[in-house]
Amino acid sequence: MNETNCAALRTDALGRAFGRTWALRACDLEIPAGSVVLLAGPNGAGKSTLLHLAAGLLTPTTGHAQVLGRTPGTRDARARTALVAQDKPLHPGLTVAEQLRAGRELNSRWDQNAALAVLRTADIPPGTRVGRLSPGLRTRVALATALGRRPDLLLLDEPLADLDPPARHQVLGLLMADNAERGTTIVFSSHILHEAEQICDQVVLLRQGRVRLAGPAQPLCTAHTAVTGRTDRAGHLPAALTALPVVESSITGRQFTALVRGPVPPEEPWLTRVPSLEELLLAHLHPTATTDSAAAPATGRDAA
Amino acid sequence: MKGTWWLARRQQRGLILALLILLVACAAWTVWQRAAMTGALPTTHPACKGWNGCDDPALRAVVERYTGPITALAIISTVFPALIGMFWGAPLLAREWENGTYRLTLSQEAGPLRLLAGRLGLAALCTAAGAAVLAALVAWWWAPIANTLTGPYWYDAAIFNGTGPASVTCALFGLAAGTLAGLLTRRTLPAMAATLAAVAVPRLILQAVRPLWIAPQLRTSPGMTPKQLIGSAWSSGHWGYLTPSGGRADIMNCPDSGAELLRCMNSHGYTGRFYQAYPSSDFWPLQTIEAGIYLVLALALTALVIRRLRPPTATPAPAHHDTPVAATAV
């Protein structure tokens, strides 16, 4: 397989069950190298499971995954993949400096300066024990141990969750810089869609263990239409709208707003525009959203 | 290996320090007590080995004074494998799951097996060294009054289990059992309980079957000639009378001694008396057998740990996905 052309993450019919519960099933994805991928979905959608499978910490129940053309968990894959799990695991008894030393001792590609650059975004005394750090500082140390490994694929589970807005801005800046300078593929899950959408160029939306939406962000947005208009006399959605593939809709007074797959008929007296990625994801994440996967515009494979 | 070795040393330095404190305390106490003991021993004592040795009151006083302390040290050495398994082996891997750090540790480039090699390797080195020091201290303190009068004998549970090569391999077995229990339960406390059982059960079984490994010596005395002294040998509990046909008869058939005994033996036609015992030189074959058993158990459990931690090795065919895996909980 050609090293430069192979996908950073590729899954074929990937599934993982815990007992009788499927955390992830029938997942087909192809994430091109160098992309920044937002992994969205409600709690329990399978985001962490997908990241753990990609990191080689879980083996698939069905199908298989490849990272950078290699089986996750093999030495080659480990050398080039870094995971920061949701709880930001670090050895609680080590100091910050020792945690970085552990990164150096266990990884041949370790770059101390890359790790220190992350720590410099906050005032973290190197002698502090990792177990005593605040959640925000802990996130930064975890990111430092991951970025210090100079990964080609960086898997981040909720990296923004414990950060205040200025810190989120800093961390997103670091990730973008690494992506720009080294072409690192970044796959990260987040509920903070507003900020996440600013840096991602691909999006994967999971729901109930299945991929609902996947592909480059901009085409996904333009493939949908945000519609605003008047309800019919009875206060319901107009029949012309319900005939369309509506993802999600709401009615306020005599006005409705809706997100529709594809274009709407131009003759209707509605206000239309291209939705933002956040609007698109929120609509698909809404509990009442139609999630018929057959109606999904594209799987990741087709769209990528 | 330097990499994982560094982390192993850093993460186990607290345990190493605790082990050193235990060993230094035991060594200091032994040196002090043994010096006092040898100072109090009467000069005649080398000729007084065995149950039937000279009944020198001065010697008896020393033996009685120091039997308790020596046995106490031997018990520390005997429970050492369980302590190692519970406090060193059980948390060795279980803590990674309790902290969630297995996600960090196992996904590093070094990988699960090199990390295990460093971590378990260092733990095994410390375990073997600690067990060897304790076994040597027991043997050294015990030696001047070994197998004397009513003092501790080589076959007493505390002495046999607390000295010799078997005590070292048993400690390694305890470490391996704790490590595997921690990997399977992923929780330190249940792993400690499982380890205690896993170490105690084989110890009790081996204690019970010890006389079965090798045949005891048969010691016979024809007619009314005095029996050979048992000395430091370990009685098998079988003794009685020899019949003319070479068979054996129950000891309860005749009274203990004197004219009664002679009359009784004559009336039954017994030709002599016998008993079975293990000479003290049997210590070494029995120790070697048990040391081998514990070593095989330790290696087998370590192989299970490796098997369970082993990461995928190559790009598999799509049908090849049910390999055992270290991490199954997200």
XYZ file of C-alpha atoms in Angstrom:
634
model
C 0.000 0.000 0.000
C 1.319 3.416 -0.909
C 2.231 5.198 2.291
C 1.174 8.674 1.177
C -2.096 7.593 -0.378
C -3.387 5.284 2.304
C -6.190 6.514 4.494
C -5.379 7.642 8.031
C -8.319 5.612 9.285
C -10.299 3.112 7.295
C -13.017 0.852 8.646
C -14.899 -1.903 6.861
C -18.143 -3.140 8.385
C -16.515 -2.434 11.736
C -18.580 -3.442 14.728
C -18.010 -3.926 18.408
C -20.383 -5.495 20.902
C -20.114 -5.506 24.688
C -22.083 -8.550 25.698
C -25.318 -8.264 23.761
C -25.114 -4.516 23.303
C -23.656 -3.170 20.097
C -21.617 -0.065 20.821
C -20.736 0.317 17.168
C -21.949 -1.558 14.128
C -21.579 -1.662 10.366
C -19.200 1.271 10.395
C -17.631 2.095 7.008
C -15.352 5.084 7.082
C -12.403 6.355 5.126
C -10.642 9.336 6.587
C -7.989 10.823 4.316
C -4.566 11.556 5.780
C -4.153 15.149 6.894
C -7.783 15.794 7.717
C -9.243 17.168 10.932
C -12.300 15.119 11.766
C -15.021 16.032 14.224
C -16.616 12.944 15.718
C -20.054 14.028 16.869
C -22.907 12.183 18.474
C -24.882 11.955 21.679
C -23.503 10.184 24.750
C -23.302 6.442 24.148
C -23.287 6.842 20.371
C -20.081 4.802 19.980
C -17.531 7.608 19.664
C -15.202 6.289 22.377
C -15.562 2.745 21.063
C -14.506 3.862 17.578
C -11.488 5.732 19.002
C -10.488 2.729 21.149
C -10.752 0.411 18.148
C -8.545 2.776 16.147
C -6.011 2.878 18.989
C -5.885 -0.924 19.166
C -7.215 -1.002 22.728
C -10.268 -2.947 21.587
C -10.505 -5.645 18.961
C -13.454 -5.592 16.585
C -16.364 -7.977 16.962
C -17.055 -7.711 13.240
C -15.235 -6.196 10.274
C -11.866 -4.568 10.633
C -10.065 -1.278 10.948
C -6.794 0.036 9.591
C -4.845 3.031 10.781
C -2.237 4.404 8.371
C -2.483 1.133 6.457
C -1.743 -0.989 9.527
C -3.699 -3.054 11.989
C -4.419 -1.005 15.127
C -2.367 -2.121 18.113
C 0.577 -3.458 16.119
C 3.927 -1.919 16.831
C 3.975 0.107 13.599
C 0.495 1.410 14.286
C 1.308 2.230 17.908
C 4.422 4.127 16.907
C 2.380 6.497 14.730
C -0.928 6.732 16.598
C -1.608 8.554 19.853
C -4.806 8.475 21.881
C -5.950 10.848 24.596
C -8.866 9.066 26.246
C -11.812 10.891 27.725
C -10.668 10.771 31.355
C -7.171 11.982 30.350
C -5.366 9.032 31.972
C -1.958 9.855 33.424
C 0.093 8.050 36.055
C -1.077 9.826 39.214
C 2.146 9.290 41.172
C 4.451 10.794 38.550
C 5.351 14.459 38.345
C 4.645 16.352 35.142
C 8.335 16.132 34.211
C 8.379 12.385 34.918
C 5.237 11.857 32.863
C 7.028 13.440 29.911
C 10.117 11.339 30.672
C 7.898 8.245 30.480
C 6.784 9.419 27.039
C 10.420 9.742 26.000
C 11.385 6.336 27.398
C 8.529 4.498 25.712
C 8.489 6.138 22.271
C 11.296 6.296 19.724
C 9.883 9.378 17.963
C 9.571 11.470 21.140
C 10.073 15.202 20.703
C 10.497 16.963 24.042
C 10.065 20.417 22.510
C 6.714 19.506 21.010
C 5.553 18.330 24.431
C 6.932 21.399 26.199
C 5.195 23.671 23.706
C 1.864 22.346 24.976
C 2.838 22.867 28.609
C 3.892 26.437 27.870
C 0.263 27.329 27.074
C -0.367 27.205 30.808
C 1.674 27.709 33.943
C 2.380 24.090 34.892
C 5.262 23.580 37.350
C 7.152 20.477 36.128
C 7.545 19.179 39.687
C 3.788 18.959 40.322
C 2.373 15.494 40.754
C 0.052 14.664 37.902
C -2.638 13.463 40.317
C -2.874 16.960 41.842
C -3.478 18.846 38.596
C -6.775 20.560 37.857
C -8.790 18.980 35.035
C -7.783 21.733 32.610
C -4.067 21.344 33.308
C -4.447 17.578 33.232
C -5.860 17.839 29.711
C -2.814 19.833 28.652
C -0.355 17.334 30.128
C -2.243 14.502 28.419
C -2.090 16.402 25.126
C 1.611 17.070 25.679
C 2.311 13.351 26.137
C 0.362 12.657 22.946
C 1.830 15.436 20.766
C 5.342 14.682 22.075
C 5.050 11.284 20.400
C 4.799 13.040 17.025
C 1.860 10.928 15.894
C 0.601 10.831 12.337
C -2.855 10.041 13.664
C -4.033 11.793 16.803
C -7.173 10.398 18.436
C -8.738 12.713 21.014
C -11.782 11.813 23.084
C -13.479 14.996 24.316
C -10.274 17.059 24.437
C -12.193 20.297 25.030
C -14.539 19.119 27.769
C -12.514 20.311 30.766
C -11.239 23.562 29.290
C -12.497 27.115 29.750
C -13.118 29.144 26.579
C -9.664 30.771 26.352
C -8.017 27.384 26.960
C -10.181 25.754 24.288
C -9.023 28.447 21.910
C -5.368 27.762 22.786
C -5.682 24.012 22.483
C -7.523 24.192 19.175
C -4.750 26.519 17.982
C -2.100 23.961 18.956
C -3.941 21.192 17.162
C -4.422 23.281 14.038
C -0.730 24.218 14.061
C 0.309 20.576 14.319
C -2.063 19.659 11.509
C -0.719 22.480 9.340
C 2.986 21.867 10.036
C 3.119 18.085 10.061
C -0.058 17.061 8.306
C -1.193 15.184 11.401
C -4.594 13.602 10.971
C -6.714 14.552 13.966
C -9.892 12.703 14.904
C -11.593 14.253 17.903
C -14.936 13.877 19.571
C -16.659 16.875 21.072
C -19.998 18.187 22.223
C -18.776 21.764 21.871
C -19.910 21.960 18.259
C -19.644 25.702 17.935
C -15.887 25.691 18.487
C -15.191 22.293 17.027
C -16.754 23.197 13.709
C -14.234 25.999 13.305
C -11.301 23.627 12.918
C -12.707 20.469 11.356
C -12.799 19.795 7.653
C -14.511 16.409 7.969
C -17.323 15.279 10.154
C -18.565 11.888 11.311
C -21.876 11.779 13.115
C -22.631 8.665 15.147
C -25.931 7.791 16.681
C -26.862 4.567 18.473
C -23.697 2.933 17.225
C -24.250 3.733 13.565
C -22.759 6.309 11.226
C -25.532 8.773 10.382
C -23.517 11.301 8.484
C -19.939 11.353 7.281
C -17.875 13.329 4.869
C -16.243 16.687 4.177
C -17.938 19.442 6.165
C -18.685 21.958 3.440
C -20.390 19.603 0.936
C -22.459 18.168 3.779
C -23.719 21.645 4.629
C -24.530 22.553 1.036
C -26.361 19.266 0.623
C -28.871 20.495 3.194
C -31.197 23.479 3.296
C -32.311 25.482 6.304
C -35.908 26.598 5.703
C -38.014 29.227 7.481
C -41.670 29.913 6.595
C -45.274 30.198 7.735
C -47.308 27.280 8.993
C -50.598 26.383 7.359
C -53.924 27.677 8.756
C -54.154 24.874 11.295
C -50.700 25.772 12.648
C -49.008 22.669 11.170
C -46.104 22.298 8.816
C -47.181 22.948 5.225
C -47.834 19.799 3.226
C -45.264 20.863 0.645
C -42.595 20.707 3.354
C -43.565 17.370 4.916
C -43.306 15.858 1.431
C -39.589 16.662 1.543
C -36.926 14.695 3.516
C -37.125 16.797 6.674
C -34.385 16.010 9.190
C -35.787 18.128 11.973
C -38.341 20.874 12.332
C -39.861 23.132 14.965
C -42.822 25.508 15.138
C -42.836 28.804 17.049
C -46.149 30.668 16.832
C -47.087 30.704 13.162
C -43.523 30.236 11.959
C -41.661 27.033 11.325
C -37.986 26.320 10.869
C -36.775 23.091 9.337
C -33.664 21.404 8.087
C -34.178 19.528 4.858
C -31.935 17.176 2.913
C -31.270 18.493 -0.545
C -32.851 21.556 -2.184
C -36.439 22.803 -1.708
C -38.783 23.822 -4.567
C -37.939 27.449 -5.458
C -41.609 28.378 -5.975
C -42.458 27.932 -2.282
C -42.626 31.208 -0.294
C -39.896 30.160 2.126
C -36.657 31.666 3.267
C -33.815 29.273 2.489
C -30.105 29.249 3.202
C -27.183 26.846 3.596
C -27.055 25.672 7.232
C -23.930 26.034 9.328
C -22.228 22.811 10.370
C -23.399 23.367 13.931
C -27.016 23.730 12.771
C -26.649 20.628 10.638
C -25.224 18.536 13.480
C -27.728 19.840 16.041
C -30.580 18.985 13.700
C -29.252 15.460 13.210
C -28.581 15.107 16.942
C -32.089 16.224 17.901
C -33.995 13.373 19.556
C -36.844 13.689 17.044
C -34.560 13.846 14.023
C -35.353 11.310 11.328
C -32.450 8.941 11.414
C -33.392 6.585 8.644
C -29.909 5.685 7.484
C -31.137 4.865 4.006
C -31.908 8.559 3.613
C -28.369 9.605 4.545
C -26.796 11.481 1.676
C -23.513 9.622 1.672
C -21.435 7.228 3.690
C -17.962 8.328 4.535
C -16.541 6.048 1.856
C -18.578 7.612 -0.953
C -18.138 11.152 0.210
C -14.425 11.027 0.854
C 14.544 -2.090 27.401
C 16.049 0.931 29.129
C 12.802 2.780 28.543
C 10.398 0.388 30.210
C 13.018 -0.358 32.867
C 13.060 3.295 33.874
C 9.290 3.423 34.251
C 9.283 0.123 36.176
C 11.867 1.471 38.623
C 10.032 4.741 39.030
C 6.670 3.107 39.623
C 7.949 0.429 42.013
C 10.368 2.473 44.081
C 7.900 2.677 46.967
C 7.554 -1.098 47.054
C 11.308 -1.592 46.762
C 11.826 0.758 49.708
C 9.220 -1.096 51.787
C 10.874 -4.422 50.959
C 14.302 -3.064 51.935
C 12.923 -1.844 55.275
C 11.428 -5.277 55.963
C 14.669 -7.059 55.056
C 16.891 -4.710 57.061
C 14.617 -5.002 60.092
C 14.604 -8.812 59.878
C 18.370 -8.943 59.311
C 19.122 -6.621 62.247
C 16.869 -8.582 64.573
C 18.390 -11.884 63.405
C 21.985 -10.720 63.831
C 21.236 -9.440 67.338
C 19.238 -12.465 68.473
C 21.553 -15.034 66.916
C 24.593 -13.476 68.573
C 22.840 -13.670 71.950
C 21.824 -17.259 71.227
C 25.254 -18.528 70.228
C 26.753 -16.732 73.238
C 24.426 -18.682 75.540
C 25.004 -22.102 73.939
C 27.013 -24.535 76.078
C 30.252 -25.709 74.448
C 29.129 -29.345 74.555
C 26.198 -28.882 72.237
C 27.449 -30.268 68.874
C 27.126 -33.796 70.246
C 23.543 -33.219 71.309
C 21.659 -33.308 67.976
C 18.345 -35.057 67.693
C 15.432 -35.941 69.983
C 17.556 -38.421 71.828
C 20.514 -36.080 72.262
C 22.073 -35.477 75.660
C 19.674 -33.773 78.018
C 21.897 -30.832 78.911
C 19.709 -28.379 80.911
C 21.775 -25.400 79.722
C 21.282 -26.448 76.085
C 17.585 -27.154 76.647
C 17.158 -23.661 78.111
C 18.720 -22.036 75.044
C 16.662 -24.145 72.605
C 13.461 -23.369 74.460
C 14.321 -19.678 74.693
C 14.950 -19.264 70.931
C 12.464 -21.684 69.331
C 9.720 -19.036 69.393
C 11.734 -16.176 67.848
C 13.239 -18.417 65.126
C 9.792 -19.772 64.292
C 8.457 -16.213 64.117
C 11.107 -15.262 61.553
C 10.420 -18.473 59.649
C 6.706 -17.608 59.566
C 7.514 -14.190 58.100
C 9.495 -15.997 55.411
C 6.650 -18.507 54.937
C 3.956 -15.863 54.387
C 6.290 -13.736 52.225
C 5.002 -15.275 48.930
C 1.415 -14.371 49.856
C 2.462 -10.846 50.871
C 4.362 -10.381 47.600
C 1.409 -11.681 45.587
C -1.109 -9.463 47.358
C 0.820 -6.219 47.672
C 3.170 -6.374 44.691
C 1.590 -8.735 42.133
C -2.107 -7.875 42.459
C -1.768 -4.114 41.914
C 0.987 -4.519 39.296
C -1.517 -4.507 36.410
C -4.879 -4.029 38.169
C -3.936 -0.472 39.097
C -3.676 0.403 35.395
C -7.339 -0.449 34.963
C -8.360 1.233 38.206
C -6.645 4.458 37.126
C -7.707 4.103 33.502
C -4.012 4.388 32.598
C -4.052 1.105 30.660
C -5.247 3.237 27.742
C -2.100 5.306 28.026
C 0.291 2.481 28.856
C -0.794 -0.106 26.306
C -0.988 2.350 23.405
C 2.603 3.551 23.760
C 5.043 2.473 21.086
C 6.869 0.219 23.567
C 3.709 -1.858 23.807
C 2.240 -4.195 26.406
C 4.882 -6.929 26.289
C 7.948 -4.731 26.699
C 6.214 -2.848 29.483
C 5.376 -6.144 31.151
C 8.943 -7.382 30.721
C 10.311 -4.331 32.530
C 7.683 -4.217 35.211
C 7.309 -7.908 35.985
C 11.054 -8.435 35.496
C 11.939 -5.887 38.157
C 9.242 -7.232 40.484
C 10.524 -10.804 40.014
C 14.096 -9.723 40.699
C 13.086 -7.999 43.943
C 10.861 -10.926 44.927
C 13.577 -13.528 44.384
C 16.169 -11.436 46.193
C 13.841 -10.725 49.116
C 12.788 -14.357 49.464
C 16.395 -15.535 49.245
C 17.512 -13.113 51.966
C 14.684 -14.178 54.295
C 15.341 -17.877 53.634
C 19.055 -17.366 54.302
C 18.364 -15.475 57.539
C 16.121 -18.258 58.827
C 18.639 -20.944 57.887
C 21.557 -19.030 59.392
C 19.857 -18.310 62.712
C 18.456 -21.834 62.970
C 21.677 -23.670 62.053
C 23.383 -23.629 65.529
C 20.373 -25.325 67.170
C 19.054 -27.124 64.089
C 17.324 -30.438 64.856
C 18.235 -30.283 68.548
C 16.142 -31.621 71.443
C 12.694 -30.021 71.298
C 13.791 -27.176 69.032
C 12.658 -26.593 65.458
C 13.389 -29.468 63.076
C 13.982 -29.368 59.330
C 10.553 -30.870 58.620
C 8.583 -28.412 60.776
C 6.233 -26.415 58.533
C 7.773 -23.047 59.376
C 11.374 -24.199 58.807
C 10.711 -26.253 55.667
C 8.501 -23.571 54.031
C 10.582 -20.658 55.296
C 13.970 -21.809 54.032
C 15.511 -23.386 50.974
C 15.008 -22.893 47.228
C 11.277 -23.716 47.417
C 10.627 -20.584 49.440
C 12.207 -18.515 46.651
C 10.280 -20.119 43.778
C 7.091 -20.028 45.873
C 7.492 -16.255 46.188
C 7.869 -16.016 42.391
C 4.721 -18.103 42.072
C 2.924 -15.703 44.434
C 4.008 -12.748 42.302
C 2.812 -14.415 39.091
C -0.498 -15.412 40.699
C -1.077 -11.848 41.917
C -0.201 -10.383 38.530
C -2.571 -12.707 36.691
C -5.346 -12.151 39.241
C -4.939 -8.389 38.817
C -5.078 -8.699 35.043
C -8.206 -10.863 35.173
C -10.158 -8.949 37.829
C -8.829 -5.469 36.936
C -9.432 -4.537 40.563
C -6.726 -4.636 43.206
C -8.846 -5.705 46.175
C -10.521 -8.769 44.628
C -7.183 -9.654 43.062
C -5.554 -9.587 46.511
C -8.194 -11.944 47.899
C -7.830 -14.293 44.935
C -4.047 -14.223 45.320
C -4.204 -15.123 48.997
C -6.286 -18.179 48.128
C -4.113 -19.033 45.122
C -0.966 -19.070 47.284
C -2.444 -20.653 50.416
C -4.110 -23.623 48.703
C -0.992 -25.061 46.974
C 1.037 -24.466 50.128
C -1.428 -26.457 52.229
C -1.678 -29.199 49.619
C 2.110 -29.515 49.290
C 2.415 -29.502 53.070
C -0.046 -32.403 53.234
C 1.457 -34.519 50.443
C 5.111 -33.877 51.322
C 5.759 -37.429 52.683
C 4.363 -38.965 49.508
C 7.059 -37.728 47.117
C 9.798 -40.119 48.270
C 9.873 -43.399 50.233
C 10.986 -43.253 53.871
C 13.869 -45.320 55.223
C 12.888 -48.584 56.904
C 14.786 -49.014 60.169
C 14.573 -52.460 61.784
C 15.883 -53.863 65.058
C 15.813 -57.690 65.439
C 14.572 -59.229 68.662
C 14.959 -57.032 71.683
C 17.985 -55.093 70.389
C 17.486 -51.378 71.017
C 15.850 -49.394 68.195
C 18.050 -47.117 66.091
C 17.700 -43.600 67.503
C 15.438 -41.404 65.390
C 17.858 -38.519 65.771
C 16.951 -35.704 63.385
C 14.955 -37.970 61.069
C 11.270 -37.317 60.388
C 9.060 -40.184 61.538
C 6.534 -41.268 58.957
C 4.216 -42.382 61.749
C 4.468 -46.033 60.781
C 6.048 -48.419 63.229
C 5.363 -51.843 64.662
C 6.588 -55.458 64.764
C 8.134 -57.724 62.169
C 6.531 -61.144 61.664
C 8.635 -64.245 60.781
C 7.324 -64.105 57.206
C 8.737 -60.561 56.832
C 5.319 -58.935 57.257
C 4.450 -56.117 59.655
C 2.139 -56.014 62.627
C 0.429 -53.153 64.434
C 2.319 -51.481 67.288
C -0.840 -51.647 69.431
C -0.624 -55.436 69.616
C 1.915 -55.291 72.475
C 2.646 -52.966 75.406
C 5.437 -50.411 75.138
C 8.435 -51.930 76.916
C 9.949 -54.193 79.512
C 9.222 -57.824 80.349
C 5.592 -57.429 79.221
C 6.823 -56.513 75.747
C 9.215 -59.451 75.544
C 6.502 -61.900 76.600
C 4.011 -60.403 74.159
C 6.448 -60.454 71.216
C 7.325 -64.077 71.958
C 3.682 -65.070 72.177
C 2.946 -63.479 68.788
C 6.191 -64.863 67.335
C 7.407 -61.373 66.310
C 11.056 -61.357 65.183
C 11.795 -57.705 65.749
C 10.631 -54.103 65.587
C 10.646 -51.515 62.770
C 9.910 -47.888 62.060
C 9.950 -45.698 58.955
C 11.521 -42.236 58.860
C 12.922 -39.643 56.491
C 16.548 -38.778 57.311
C 17.351 -35.075 57.491
C 19.243 -35.394 54.182
C 15.807 -35.811 52.528
C 15.372 -32.047 53.028
C 17.137 -31.416 49.716
C 15.261 -33.781 47.383
C 11.956 -32.641 48.911
C 12.948 -28.963 48.558
C 14.011 -29.551 44.949
C 10.669 -31.180 44.094
C 8.628 -28.347 45.621
C 10.892 -25.673 44.171
C 10.316 -27.225 40.735
C 6.549 -27.334 41.198
C 6.373 -23.666 42.218
C 8.681 -22.662 39.381
C 6.545 -24.465 36.786
C 3.397 -22.858 38.250
C 5.043 -19.417 38.180
C 6.112 -19.822 34.545
C 2.689 -21.139 33.510
C 0.863 -18.200 35.120
C 3.329 -15.745 33.569
C 2.675 -17.327 30.166
C -1.062 -16.727 30.704
C -0.386 -13.071 31.532
C 1.673 -12.688 28.342
C -0.981 -14.452 26.289
C -3.696 -12.162 27.530
C -1.689 -8.955 27.107
C -0.261 -9.804 23.681
C -1.222 -7.183 21.082
C -2.215 -8.038 17.512
C 0.888 -8.746 15.452
C 0.134 -8.425 11.752
C -2.459 -7.221 9.323
C -5.056 -9.931 9.698
C -7.393 -11.394 7.160
C -10.935 -10.151 7.772
C -11.834 -13.479 9.375
C -9.177 -13.118 12.046
C -10.767 -10.816 14.550
C -11.561 -12.763 17.634
C -8.084 -12.713 19.167
C -7.997 -12.224 22.935
C -7.571 -8.642 23.906
C -6.316 -6.820 26.923
C -8.919 -4.122 27.082
C -12.615 -4.670 26.716
C -14.172 -1.968 28.815
C -14.682 1.564 27.578
